[in-house]
Coordinates of C-alpha atoms in Angstrom, one line a residue:
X1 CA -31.2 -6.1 18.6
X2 CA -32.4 -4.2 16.1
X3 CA -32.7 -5.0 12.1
X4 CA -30.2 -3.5 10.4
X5 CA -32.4 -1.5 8.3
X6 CA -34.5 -0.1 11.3
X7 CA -30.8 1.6 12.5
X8 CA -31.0 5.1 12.6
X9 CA -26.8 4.6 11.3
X10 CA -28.9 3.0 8.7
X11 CA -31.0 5.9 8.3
X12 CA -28.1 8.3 8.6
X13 CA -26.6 6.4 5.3
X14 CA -29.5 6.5 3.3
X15 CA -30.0 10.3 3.6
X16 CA -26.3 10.5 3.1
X17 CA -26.3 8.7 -0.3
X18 CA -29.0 11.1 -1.0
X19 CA -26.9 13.6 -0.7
X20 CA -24.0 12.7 -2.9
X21 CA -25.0 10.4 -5.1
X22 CA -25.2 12.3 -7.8
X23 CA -22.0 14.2 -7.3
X24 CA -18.8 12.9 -9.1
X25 CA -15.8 11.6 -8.2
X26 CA -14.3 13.7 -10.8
X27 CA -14.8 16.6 -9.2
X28 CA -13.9 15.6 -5.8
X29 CA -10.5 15.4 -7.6
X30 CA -10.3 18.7 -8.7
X31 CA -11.0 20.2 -5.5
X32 CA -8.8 18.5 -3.3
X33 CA -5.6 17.3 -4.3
X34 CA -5.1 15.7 -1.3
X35 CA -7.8 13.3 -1.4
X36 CA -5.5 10.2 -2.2
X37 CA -3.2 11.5 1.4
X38 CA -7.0 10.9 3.0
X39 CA -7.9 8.2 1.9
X40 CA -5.7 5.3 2.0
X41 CA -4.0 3.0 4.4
X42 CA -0.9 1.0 4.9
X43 CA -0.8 -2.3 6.6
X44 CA 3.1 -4.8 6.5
X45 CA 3.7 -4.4 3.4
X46 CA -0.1 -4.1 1.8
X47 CA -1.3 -0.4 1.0
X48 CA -4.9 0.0 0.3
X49 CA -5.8 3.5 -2.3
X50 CA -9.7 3.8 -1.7
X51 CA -9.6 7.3 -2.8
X52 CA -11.5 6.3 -5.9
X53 CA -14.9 5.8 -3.7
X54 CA -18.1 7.5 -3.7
X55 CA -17.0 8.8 -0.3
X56 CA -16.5 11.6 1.4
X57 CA -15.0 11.7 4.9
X58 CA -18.8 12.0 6.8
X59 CA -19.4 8.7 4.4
X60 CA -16.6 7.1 6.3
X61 CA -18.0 8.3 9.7
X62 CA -21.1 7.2 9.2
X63 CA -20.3 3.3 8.0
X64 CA -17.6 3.6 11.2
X65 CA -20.7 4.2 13.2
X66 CA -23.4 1.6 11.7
X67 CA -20.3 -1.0 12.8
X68 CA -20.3 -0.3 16.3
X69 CA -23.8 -0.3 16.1
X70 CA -23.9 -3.7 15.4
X71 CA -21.2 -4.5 18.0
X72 CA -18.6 -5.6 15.7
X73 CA -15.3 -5.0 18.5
X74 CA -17.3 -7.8 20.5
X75 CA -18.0 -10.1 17.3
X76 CA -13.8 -10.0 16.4
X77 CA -13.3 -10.7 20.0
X78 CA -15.7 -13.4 19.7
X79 CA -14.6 -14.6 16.7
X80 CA -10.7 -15.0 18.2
X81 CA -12.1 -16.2 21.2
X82 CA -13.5 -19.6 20.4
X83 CA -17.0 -18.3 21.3
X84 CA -19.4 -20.6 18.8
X85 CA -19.8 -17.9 16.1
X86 CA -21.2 -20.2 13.9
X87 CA -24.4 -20.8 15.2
X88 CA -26.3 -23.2 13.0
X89 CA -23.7 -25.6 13.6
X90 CA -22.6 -24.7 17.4
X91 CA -18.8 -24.5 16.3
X92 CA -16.4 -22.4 16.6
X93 CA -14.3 -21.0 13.5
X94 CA -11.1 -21.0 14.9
X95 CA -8.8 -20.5 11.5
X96 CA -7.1 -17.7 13.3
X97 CA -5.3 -19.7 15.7
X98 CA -3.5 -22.2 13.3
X99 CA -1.4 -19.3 12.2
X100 CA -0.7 -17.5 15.5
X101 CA 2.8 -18.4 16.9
X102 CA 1.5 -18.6 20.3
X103 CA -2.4 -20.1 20.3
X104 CA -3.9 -18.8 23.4
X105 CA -5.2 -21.7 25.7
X106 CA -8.7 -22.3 24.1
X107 CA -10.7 -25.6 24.5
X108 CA -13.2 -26.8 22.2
X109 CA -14.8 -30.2 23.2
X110 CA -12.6 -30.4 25.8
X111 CA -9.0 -30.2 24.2
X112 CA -6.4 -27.8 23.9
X113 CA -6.3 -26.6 20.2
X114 CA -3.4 -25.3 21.1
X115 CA -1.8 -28.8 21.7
X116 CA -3.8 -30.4 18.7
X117 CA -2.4 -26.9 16.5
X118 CA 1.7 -27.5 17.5
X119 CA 1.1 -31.6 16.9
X120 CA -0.4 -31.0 13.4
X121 CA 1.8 -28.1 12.7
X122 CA 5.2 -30.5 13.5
X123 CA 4.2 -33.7 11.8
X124 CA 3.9 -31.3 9.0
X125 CA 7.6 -30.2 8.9
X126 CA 8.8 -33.5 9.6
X127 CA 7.1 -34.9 6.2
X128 CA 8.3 -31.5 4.7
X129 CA 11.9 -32.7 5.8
X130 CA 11.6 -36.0 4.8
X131 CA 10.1 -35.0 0.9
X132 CA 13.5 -32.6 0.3
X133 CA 15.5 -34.7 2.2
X134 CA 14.5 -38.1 0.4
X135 CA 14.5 -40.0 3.6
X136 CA 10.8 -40.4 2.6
X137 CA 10.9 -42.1 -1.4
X138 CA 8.1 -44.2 -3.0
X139 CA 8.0 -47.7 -3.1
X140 CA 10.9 -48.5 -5.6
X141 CA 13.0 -46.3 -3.1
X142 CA 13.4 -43.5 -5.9
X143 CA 13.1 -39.5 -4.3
X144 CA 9.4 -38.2 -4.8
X145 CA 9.4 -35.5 -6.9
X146 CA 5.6 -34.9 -7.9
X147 CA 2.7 -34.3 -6.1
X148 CA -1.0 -34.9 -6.9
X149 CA -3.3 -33.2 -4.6
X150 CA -6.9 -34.3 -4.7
X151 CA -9.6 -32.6 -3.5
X152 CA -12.5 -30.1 -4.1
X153 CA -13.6 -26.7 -2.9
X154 CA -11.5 -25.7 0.2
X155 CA -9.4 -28.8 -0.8
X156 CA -8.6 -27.7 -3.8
X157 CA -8.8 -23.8 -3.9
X158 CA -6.0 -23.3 -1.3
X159 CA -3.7 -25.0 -2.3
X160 CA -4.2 -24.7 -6.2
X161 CA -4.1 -20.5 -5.9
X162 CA -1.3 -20.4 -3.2
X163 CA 0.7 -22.5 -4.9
X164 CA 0.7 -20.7 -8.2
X165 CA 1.1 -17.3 -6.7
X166 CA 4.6 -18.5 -5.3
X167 CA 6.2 -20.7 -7.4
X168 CA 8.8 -18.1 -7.4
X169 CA 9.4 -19.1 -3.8
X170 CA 9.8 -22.6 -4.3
X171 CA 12.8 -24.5 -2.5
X172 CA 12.0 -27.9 -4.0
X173 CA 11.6 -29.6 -7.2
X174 CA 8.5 -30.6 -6.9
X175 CA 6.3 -30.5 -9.7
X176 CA 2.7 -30.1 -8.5
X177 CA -1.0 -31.1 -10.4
X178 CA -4.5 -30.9 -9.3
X179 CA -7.7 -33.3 -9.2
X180 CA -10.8 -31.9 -8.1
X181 CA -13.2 -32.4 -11.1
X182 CA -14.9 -36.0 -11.4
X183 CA -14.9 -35.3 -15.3
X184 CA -11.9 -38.0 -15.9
X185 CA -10.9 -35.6 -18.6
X186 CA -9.0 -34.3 -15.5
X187 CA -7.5 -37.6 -14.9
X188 CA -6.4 -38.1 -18.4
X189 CA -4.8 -35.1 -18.6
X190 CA -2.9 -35.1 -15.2
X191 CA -1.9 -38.8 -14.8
X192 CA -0.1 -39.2 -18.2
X193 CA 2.3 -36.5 -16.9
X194 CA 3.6 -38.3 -13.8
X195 CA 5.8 -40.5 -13.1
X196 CA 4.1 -43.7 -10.6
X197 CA 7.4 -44.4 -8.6
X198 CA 7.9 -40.8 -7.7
X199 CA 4.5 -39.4 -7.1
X200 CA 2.7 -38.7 -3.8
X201 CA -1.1 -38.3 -3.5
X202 CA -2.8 -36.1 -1.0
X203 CA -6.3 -36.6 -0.6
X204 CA -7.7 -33.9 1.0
X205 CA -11.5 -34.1 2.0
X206 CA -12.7 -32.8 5.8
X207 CA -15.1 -35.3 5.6
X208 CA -13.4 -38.1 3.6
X209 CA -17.0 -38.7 2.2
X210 CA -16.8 -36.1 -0.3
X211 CA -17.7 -38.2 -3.7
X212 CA -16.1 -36.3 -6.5
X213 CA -12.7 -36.5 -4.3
X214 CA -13.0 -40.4 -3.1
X215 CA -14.5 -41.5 -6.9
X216 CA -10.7 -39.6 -8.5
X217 CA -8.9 -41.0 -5.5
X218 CA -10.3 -45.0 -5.7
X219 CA -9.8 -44.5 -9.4
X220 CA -5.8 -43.1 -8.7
X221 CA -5.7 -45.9 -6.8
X222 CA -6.3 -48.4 -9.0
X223 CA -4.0 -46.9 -11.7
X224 CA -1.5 -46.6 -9.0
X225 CA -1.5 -50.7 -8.1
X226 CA -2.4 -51.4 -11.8
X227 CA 1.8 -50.2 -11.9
X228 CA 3.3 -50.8 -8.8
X229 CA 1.1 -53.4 -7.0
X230 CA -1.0 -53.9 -4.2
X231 CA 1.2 -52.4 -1.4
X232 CA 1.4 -48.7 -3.0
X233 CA -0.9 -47.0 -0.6
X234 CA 1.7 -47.2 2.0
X235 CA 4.3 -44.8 0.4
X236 CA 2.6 -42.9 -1.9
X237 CA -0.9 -41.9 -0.5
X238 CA -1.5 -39.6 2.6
X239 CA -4.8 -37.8 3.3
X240 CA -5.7 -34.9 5.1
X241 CA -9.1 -35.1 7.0
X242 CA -11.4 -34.6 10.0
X243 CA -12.5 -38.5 9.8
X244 CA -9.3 -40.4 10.7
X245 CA -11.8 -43.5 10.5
X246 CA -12.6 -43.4 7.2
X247 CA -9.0 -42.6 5.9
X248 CA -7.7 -45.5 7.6
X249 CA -10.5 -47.4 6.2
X250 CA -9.7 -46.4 2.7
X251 CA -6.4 -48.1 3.1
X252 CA -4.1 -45.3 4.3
X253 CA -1.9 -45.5 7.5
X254 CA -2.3 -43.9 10.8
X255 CA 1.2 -42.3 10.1
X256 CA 0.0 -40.3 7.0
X257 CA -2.6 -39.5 8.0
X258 CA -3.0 -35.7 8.5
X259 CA -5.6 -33.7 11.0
X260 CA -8.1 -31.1 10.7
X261 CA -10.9 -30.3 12.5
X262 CA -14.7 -29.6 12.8
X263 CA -13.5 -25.5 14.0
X264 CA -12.0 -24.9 10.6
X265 CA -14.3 -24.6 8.0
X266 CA -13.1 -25.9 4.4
X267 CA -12.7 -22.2 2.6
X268 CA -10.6 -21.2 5.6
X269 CA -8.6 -24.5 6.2
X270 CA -5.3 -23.3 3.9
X271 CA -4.0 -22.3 7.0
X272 CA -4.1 -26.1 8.5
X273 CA -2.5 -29.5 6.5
X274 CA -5.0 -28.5 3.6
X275 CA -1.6 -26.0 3.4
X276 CA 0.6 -29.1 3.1
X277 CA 0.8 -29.0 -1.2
X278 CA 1.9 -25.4 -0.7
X279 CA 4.3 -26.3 2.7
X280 CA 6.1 -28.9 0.4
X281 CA 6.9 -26.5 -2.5
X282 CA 7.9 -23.6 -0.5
X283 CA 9.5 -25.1 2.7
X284 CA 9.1 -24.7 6.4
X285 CA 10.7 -21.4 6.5
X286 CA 8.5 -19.7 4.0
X287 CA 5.4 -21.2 5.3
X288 CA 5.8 -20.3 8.4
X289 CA 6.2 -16.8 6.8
X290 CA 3.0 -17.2 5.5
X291 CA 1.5 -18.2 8.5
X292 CA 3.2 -14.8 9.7
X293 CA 1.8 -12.4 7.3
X294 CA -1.6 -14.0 8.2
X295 CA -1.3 -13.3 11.6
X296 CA 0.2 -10.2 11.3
X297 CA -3.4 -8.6 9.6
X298 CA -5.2 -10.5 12.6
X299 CA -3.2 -8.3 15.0
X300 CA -3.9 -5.3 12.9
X301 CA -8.0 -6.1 12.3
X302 CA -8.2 -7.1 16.2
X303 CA -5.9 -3.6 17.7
X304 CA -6.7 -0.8 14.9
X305 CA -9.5 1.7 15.3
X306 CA -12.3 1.4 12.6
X307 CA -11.5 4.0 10.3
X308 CA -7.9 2.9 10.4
X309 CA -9.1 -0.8 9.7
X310 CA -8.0 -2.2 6.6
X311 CA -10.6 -5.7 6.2
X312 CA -12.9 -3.1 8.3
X313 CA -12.4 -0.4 5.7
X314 CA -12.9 -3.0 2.9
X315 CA -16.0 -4.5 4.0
X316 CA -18.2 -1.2 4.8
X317 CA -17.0 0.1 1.6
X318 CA -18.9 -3.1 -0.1
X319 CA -21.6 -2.6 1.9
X320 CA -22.0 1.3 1.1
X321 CA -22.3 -0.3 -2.3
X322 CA -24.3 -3.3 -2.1
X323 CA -27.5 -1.9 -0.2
X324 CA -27.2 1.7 -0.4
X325 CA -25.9 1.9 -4.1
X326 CA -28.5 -1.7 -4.6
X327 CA -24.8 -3.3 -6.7
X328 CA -25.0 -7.0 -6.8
X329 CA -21.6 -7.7 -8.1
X330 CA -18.3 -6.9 -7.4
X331 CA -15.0 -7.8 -9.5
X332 CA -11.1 -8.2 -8.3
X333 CA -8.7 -7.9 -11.2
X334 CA -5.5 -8.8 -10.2
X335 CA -2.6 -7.4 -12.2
X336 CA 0.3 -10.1 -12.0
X337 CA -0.5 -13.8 -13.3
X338 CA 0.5 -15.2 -10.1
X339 CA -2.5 -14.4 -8.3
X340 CA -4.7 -15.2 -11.6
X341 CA -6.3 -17.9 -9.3
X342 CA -7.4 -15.5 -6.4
X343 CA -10.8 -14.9 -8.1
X344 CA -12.0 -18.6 -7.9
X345 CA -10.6 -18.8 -4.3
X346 CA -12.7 -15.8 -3.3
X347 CA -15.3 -17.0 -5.3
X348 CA -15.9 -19.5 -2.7
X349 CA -14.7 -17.3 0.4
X350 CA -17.1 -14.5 -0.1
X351 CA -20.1 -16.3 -2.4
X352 CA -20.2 -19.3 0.2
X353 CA -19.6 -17.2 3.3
X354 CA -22.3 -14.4 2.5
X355 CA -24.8 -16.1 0.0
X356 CA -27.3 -16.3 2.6
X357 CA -31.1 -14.8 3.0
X358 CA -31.7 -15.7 6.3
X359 CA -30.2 -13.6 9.6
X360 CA -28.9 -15.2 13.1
X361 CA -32.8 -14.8 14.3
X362 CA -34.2 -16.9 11.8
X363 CA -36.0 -14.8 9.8
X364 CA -35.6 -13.8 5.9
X365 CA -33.1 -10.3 5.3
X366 CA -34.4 -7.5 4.0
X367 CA -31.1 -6.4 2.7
X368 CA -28.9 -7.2 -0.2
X369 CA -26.0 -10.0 0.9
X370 CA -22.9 -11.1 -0.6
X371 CA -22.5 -9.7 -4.4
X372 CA -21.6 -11.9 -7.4
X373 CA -17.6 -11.9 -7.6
X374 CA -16.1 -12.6 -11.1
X375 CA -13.2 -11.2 -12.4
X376 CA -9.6 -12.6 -13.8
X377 CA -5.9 -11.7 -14.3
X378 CA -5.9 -7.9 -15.2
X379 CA -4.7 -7.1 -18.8
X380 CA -7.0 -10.6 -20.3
X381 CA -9.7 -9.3 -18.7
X382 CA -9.5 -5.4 -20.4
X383 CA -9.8 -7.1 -23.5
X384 CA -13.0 -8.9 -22.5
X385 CA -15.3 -7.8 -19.9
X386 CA -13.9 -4.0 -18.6
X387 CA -16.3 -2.6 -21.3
X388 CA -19.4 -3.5 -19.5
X389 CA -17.3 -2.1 -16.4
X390 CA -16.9 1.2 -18.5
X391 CA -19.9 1.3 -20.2
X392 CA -22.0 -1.2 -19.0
X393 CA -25.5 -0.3 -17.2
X394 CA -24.3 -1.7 -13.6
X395 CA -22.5 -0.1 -11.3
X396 CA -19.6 -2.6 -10.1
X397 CA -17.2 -1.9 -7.8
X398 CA -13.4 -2.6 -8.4
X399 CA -11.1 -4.5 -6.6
X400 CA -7.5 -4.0 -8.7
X401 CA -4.7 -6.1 -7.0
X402 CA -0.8 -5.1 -8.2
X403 CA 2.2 -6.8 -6.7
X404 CA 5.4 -4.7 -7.2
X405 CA 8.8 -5.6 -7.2
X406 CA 10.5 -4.9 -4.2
X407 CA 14.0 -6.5 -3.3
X408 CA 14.5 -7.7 -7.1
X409 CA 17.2 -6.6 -9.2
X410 CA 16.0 -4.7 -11.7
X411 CA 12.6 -3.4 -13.1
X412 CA 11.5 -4.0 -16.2
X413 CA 9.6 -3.0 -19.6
X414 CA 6.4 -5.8 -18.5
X415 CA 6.0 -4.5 -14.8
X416 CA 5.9 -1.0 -15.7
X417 CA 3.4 -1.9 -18.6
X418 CA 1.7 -3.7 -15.8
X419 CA 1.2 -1.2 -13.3
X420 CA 0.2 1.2 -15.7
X421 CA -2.6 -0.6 -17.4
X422 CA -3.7 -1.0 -13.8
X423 CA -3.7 2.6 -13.3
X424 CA -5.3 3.7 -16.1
X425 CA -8.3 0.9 -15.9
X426 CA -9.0 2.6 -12.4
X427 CA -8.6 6.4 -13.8
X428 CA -10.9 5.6 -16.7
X429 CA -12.9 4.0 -14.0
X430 CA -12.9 6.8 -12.1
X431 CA -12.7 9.8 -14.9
X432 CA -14.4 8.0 -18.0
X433 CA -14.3 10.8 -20.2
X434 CA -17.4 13.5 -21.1
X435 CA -19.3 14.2 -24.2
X436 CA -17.5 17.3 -25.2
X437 CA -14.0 15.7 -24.6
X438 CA -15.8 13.2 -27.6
X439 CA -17.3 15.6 -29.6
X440 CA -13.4 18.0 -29.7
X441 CA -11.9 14.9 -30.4
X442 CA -13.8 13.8 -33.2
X443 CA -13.8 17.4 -34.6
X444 CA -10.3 17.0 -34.4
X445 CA -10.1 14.1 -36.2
X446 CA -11.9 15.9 -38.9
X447 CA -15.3 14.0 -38.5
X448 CA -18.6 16.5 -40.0
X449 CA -20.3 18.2 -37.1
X450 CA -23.3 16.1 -37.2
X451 CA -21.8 12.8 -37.3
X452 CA -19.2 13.8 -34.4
X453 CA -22.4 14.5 -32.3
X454 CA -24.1 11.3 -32.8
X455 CA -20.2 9.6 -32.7
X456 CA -19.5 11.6 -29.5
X457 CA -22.5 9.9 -27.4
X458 CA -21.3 5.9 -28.4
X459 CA -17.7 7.2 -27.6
X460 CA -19.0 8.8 -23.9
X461 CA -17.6 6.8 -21.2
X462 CA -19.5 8.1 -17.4
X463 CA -16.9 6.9 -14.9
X464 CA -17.8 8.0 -11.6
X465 CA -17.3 3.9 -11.1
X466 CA -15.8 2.8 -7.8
X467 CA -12.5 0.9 -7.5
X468 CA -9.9 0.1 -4.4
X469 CA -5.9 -0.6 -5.5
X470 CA -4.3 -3.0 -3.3
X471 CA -0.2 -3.0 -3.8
X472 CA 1.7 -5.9 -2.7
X473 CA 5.1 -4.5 -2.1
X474 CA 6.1 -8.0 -3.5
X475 CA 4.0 -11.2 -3.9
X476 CA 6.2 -13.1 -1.0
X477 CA 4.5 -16.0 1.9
X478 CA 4.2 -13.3 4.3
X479 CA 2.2 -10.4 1.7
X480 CA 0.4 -13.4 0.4
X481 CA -0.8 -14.6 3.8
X482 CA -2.0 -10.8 4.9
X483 CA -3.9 -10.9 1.6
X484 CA -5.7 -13.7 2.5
X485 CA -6.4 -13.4 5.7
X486 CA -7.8 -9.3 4.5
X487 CA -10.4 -10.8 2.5
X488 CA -11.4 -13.7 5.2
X489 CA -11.8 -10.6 7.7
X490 CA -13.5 -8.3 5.3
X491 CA -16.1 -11.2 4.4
X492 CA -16.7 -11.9 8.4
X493 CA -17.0 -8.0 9.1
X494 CA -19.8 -8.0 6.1
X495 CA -21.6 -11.4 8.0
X496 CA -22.0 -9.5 11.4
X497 CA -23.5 -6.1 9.5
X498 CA -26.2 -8.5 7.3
X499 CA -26.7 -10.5 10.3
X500 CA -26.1 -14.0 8.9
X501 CA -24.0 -16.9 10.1
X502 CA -20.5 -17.0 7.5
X503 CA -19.6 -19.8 8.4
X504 CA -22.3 -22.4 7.3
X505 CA -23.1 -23.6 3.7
X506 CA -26.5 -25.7 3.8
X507 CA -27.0 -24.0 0.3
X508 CA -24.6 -27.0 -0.8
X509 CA -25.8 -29.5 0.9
X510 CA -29.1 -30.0 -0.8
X511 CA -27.3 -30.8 -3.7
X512 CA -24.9 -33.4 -2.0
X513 CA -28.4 -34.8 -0.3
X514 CA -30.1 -35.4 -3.9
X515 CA -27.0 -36.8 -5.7
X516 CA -26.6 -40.8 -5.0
X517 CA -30.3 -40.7 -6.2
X518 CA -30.2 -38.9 -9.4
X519 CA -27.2 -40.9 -9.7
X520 CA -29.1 -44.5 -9.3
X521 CA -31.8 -42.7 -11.9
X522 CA -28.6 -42.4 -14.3
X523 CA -27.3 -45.2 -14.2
X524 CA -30.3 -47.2 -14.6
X525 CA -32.5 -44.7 -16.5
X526 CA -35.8 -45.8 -14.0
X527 CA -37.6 -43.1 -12.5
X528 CA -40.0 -43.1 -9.5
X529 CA -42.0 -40.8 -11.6
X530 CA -42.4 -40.1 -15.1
X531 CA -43.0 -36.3 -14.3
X532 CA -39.2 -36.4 -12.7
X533 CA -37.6 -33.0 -14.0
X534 CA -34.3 -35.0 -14.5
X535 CA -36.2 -37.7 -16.7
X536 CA -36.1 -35.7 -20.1
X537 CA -32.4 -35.0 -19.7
X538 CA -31.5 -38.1 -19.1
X539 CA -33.6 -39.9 -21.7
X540 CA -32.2 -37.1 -24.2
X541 CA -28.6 -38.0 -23.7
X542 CA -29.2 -42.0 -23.8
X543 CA -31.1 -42.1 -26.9
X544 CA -28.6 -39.3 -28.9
X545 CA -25.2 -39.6 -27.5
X546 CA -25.4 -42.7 -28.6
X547 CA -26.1 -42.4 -31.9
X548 CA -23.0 -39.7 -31.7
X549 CA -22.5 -36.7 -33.5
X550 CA -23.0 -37.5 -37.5

């Protein structure tokens, strides 16, 4: 095949941005009031507005185009097929199939996911039942009623986000916490709010190696049977993992122990028993609505044409920005405080997916990859960082996220507030606002000629910035779960145009690999070299910390 940037699509898109770059959207506006009719989508209960792009319809044509070039209808295909699309590693990434209703017969290693998928899926709802129905108690026989998930990236970042966005959704009084830093300020904070007797622990690691999870969960542990003796494990401690050894070998039993496998990776595994924090709070019903809504946008990335693609639509728009536009980061500002812990999630989904600089033939890119995603909830961050968006010297594209309020009573002075900060961060975006609109204004205002024309230049906002609008009819399991599964499908569309595997992360290993040995250096301040770059830190904090701050 090909590089990318030997295309002629690729071509084609350079001579394009060419064209129109300097042309704004403003205008666009002006001339056709139908523009927002052209350019948007619906998909369940998500629309996508991308009519605030630097796009025209040949733009859209042309990044259609440069994706069958690069074969993406046999990639999907691929993907859903159980072909081994991650290739450094020879696995599969079979996320899809743990929320579709009726897995097709696929074997990896020899089994039936399938089989290993409805197993999984019904131990699940049986420990669901047994939570809410208190046939399942602690040890002192009282009803469990908190739950302590440890764990730490994909671990962590599921359940955490999914969890907050729908507490409104939840069918049992659980109260849940997180552990996924080894600071024990974490600890400290978490385990003076819960109760011993009435507590259950998930530990949550694929690999049940991971040493910031298995440091917090010895140390739960040992708190745990400091309180209620040596036989806690067995009511109050389940784990979900790949390495069923190693679970039972920390203590806990076959029974609660909970599968996953090498074919999910960890940013995609809510969809699998990493989901069980978020199963217990909502219920079987409205997780297998969430499961449902995912599904529902794999149907719709697998069966729609290109231009009618939502993830598709998505993911060339970030690449039209990324290497033809040369922006390097991207920000999603959701507007409701539900979803104000999408943007870490995503952080890992896209940065850990698409950080890489080296394609599927071994050789370095030549392109820009993933872009730096940052953001946070909506109306914080206007007060904080959308200057630099409006006035800044980057171009970053705009991901807004609003959730409306269908099926609830009544609207209401905050959600209209909402919405319409929302639509005026992407108008201003879009808009900004000219020097002579300045310079009138300050006139108005009764400022001197000469200082309104030097006032009018700081006051000068350029728009012509790009931003999408993603409304949620309502943040529900099932809009939540199309969400999710938009971006995963975006971020895997983006991996087959750079070329590069999305489904790796040997980025973080190096730093797993050089841990247990800067950790002996720690510990016992000796280094095998003086010249050791981690020497002059350490020595700095041993001789002042403890002399304390005076």
């Amino acid at each position: 095949m090909n590089k990318l940037t030997e295309l002629k699509e690729w071509d084609l898109l350079r001579r394009h941005h060419e064209e129109i770059a300097s042309q704004h959207m403003r205008d666009w506006f002006a001339q056709d009031k139908q523009r927002f009719s052209k350019f948007h989508l619906r998909c369940g209960n998500i629309l996508l507005d991308y009519s605030r792009n630097r796009i025209t319809a040949k733009t859209l044509t042309l990044l259609c185009d440069l994706a069958r070039a690069a074969r993406l209808h046999d990639k999907i295909e691929a993907l859903f097929g159980g072909e081994p699309v991650n290739v450094t590693e020879t696995r599969p990434a079979l996320h899809t199939a743990l929320r579709d209703p009726d897995p097709a017969d696929i074997r990896v290693n020899g089994e039936n996911i399938s089989l290993l998928i409805n197993e999984s899926t019904q131990k699940m709802r049986d420990f669901v039942t047994q939570i809410h129905h208190h046939t399942r108690t602690g040890i002192t026989g009282k009803p469990i009623s908190q739950i302590v998930n440890i764990g730490i990236g994909g671990s962590h970042l599921g359940p955490m986000m999914s969890t907050h966005a729908l507490k409104d959704f939840a069918v049992a009084n659980l109260d849940i916490h997180y552990i996924a830093s080894v600071d024990d300020h974490q600890l400290k904070e978490v385990l003076p709010q819960i109760n011993p007797e009435t507590t259950l622990f998930i530990i949550s690691s694929k690999s049940f190696s991971t040493i910031e999870t298995l440091t917090n969960a010895h140390t739960v542990l040992k708190w745990m049977q400091d309180r209620l003796g040596p036989d806690v494990i067995r009511k109050h401690f389940v784990a979900v993992t790949a390495s069923r050894e190693k679970a039972l070998a920390f203590g806990i039993t076959e029974e609660n122990i909970f599968p996953i496998w090498d074919w999910v990776g960890g940013r995609y595994s809510i969809w699998s028993a990493v989901g069980l924090p978020l199963m217990l709070m909502i219920g079987n019903e409205h997780y297998a609505d969430f499961l449902q809504g995912a599904h529902e946008m794999d149907q719709h990335f697998r069966q729609a044409e290109l231009a009618q693609n939502m993830p598709v639509l998505l993911a060339m728009l970030g690449i039209w920005y990324a290497n033809f536009f040369g922006t390097n980061v991207q920000a999603v500002v959701p507007y409701t405080h539900r979803l104000r812990y999408l943007v870490p999630y995503l952080q890992q989904a896209e940065m850990e997916s698409n950080g890489k600089c080296v394609a599927l033939n071994s050789e370095q890119v030549r392109h820009t990859t993933s872009p730096v995603i940052f953001g946070e909830e909506g109306c914080s961050g206007q007060h904080a960082y959308h200057q630099l968006l409006h006035q800044g010297s980057h171009l970053i594209p705009v991901d807004f996220i609003f959730a409306g309020t269908a099926g609830e009573t009544s609207r209401n002075l905050h959600q209209d507030l909402l919405l319409a900060s929302c639509l005026s961060q992407a108008q201003a975006l879009m808009c900004g606002k000219t020097y002579e609109e300045c310079y009138k204004e300050l006139l108005a205002a009764h400022y001197p000629q000469a200082a309104a024309a030097a006032q009018a230049h700081h006051q000068t906002i350029p728009g012509n910035k790009p931003s999408n609008i993603l409304i949620l009819n309502r943040l529900s399991p099932k809009s939540l779960g199309a969400l999710i599964a938009l971006y995963e499908h975006k971020i895997f569309v983006q991996g087959i145009i750079w070329g590069i595997n999305s489904f790796d992360q040997w980025g973080v290993e190096l730093g797993k690999q050089l841990l247990p040995s800067i950790l002996k250096h720690v510990q016992d301040a000796q280094f095998d070299s003086p010249a050791d770059p981690a020497a002059g830190i350490i020595h700095y904090l041993r001789t002042n910390t403890e002399e304390g701050d005076r």
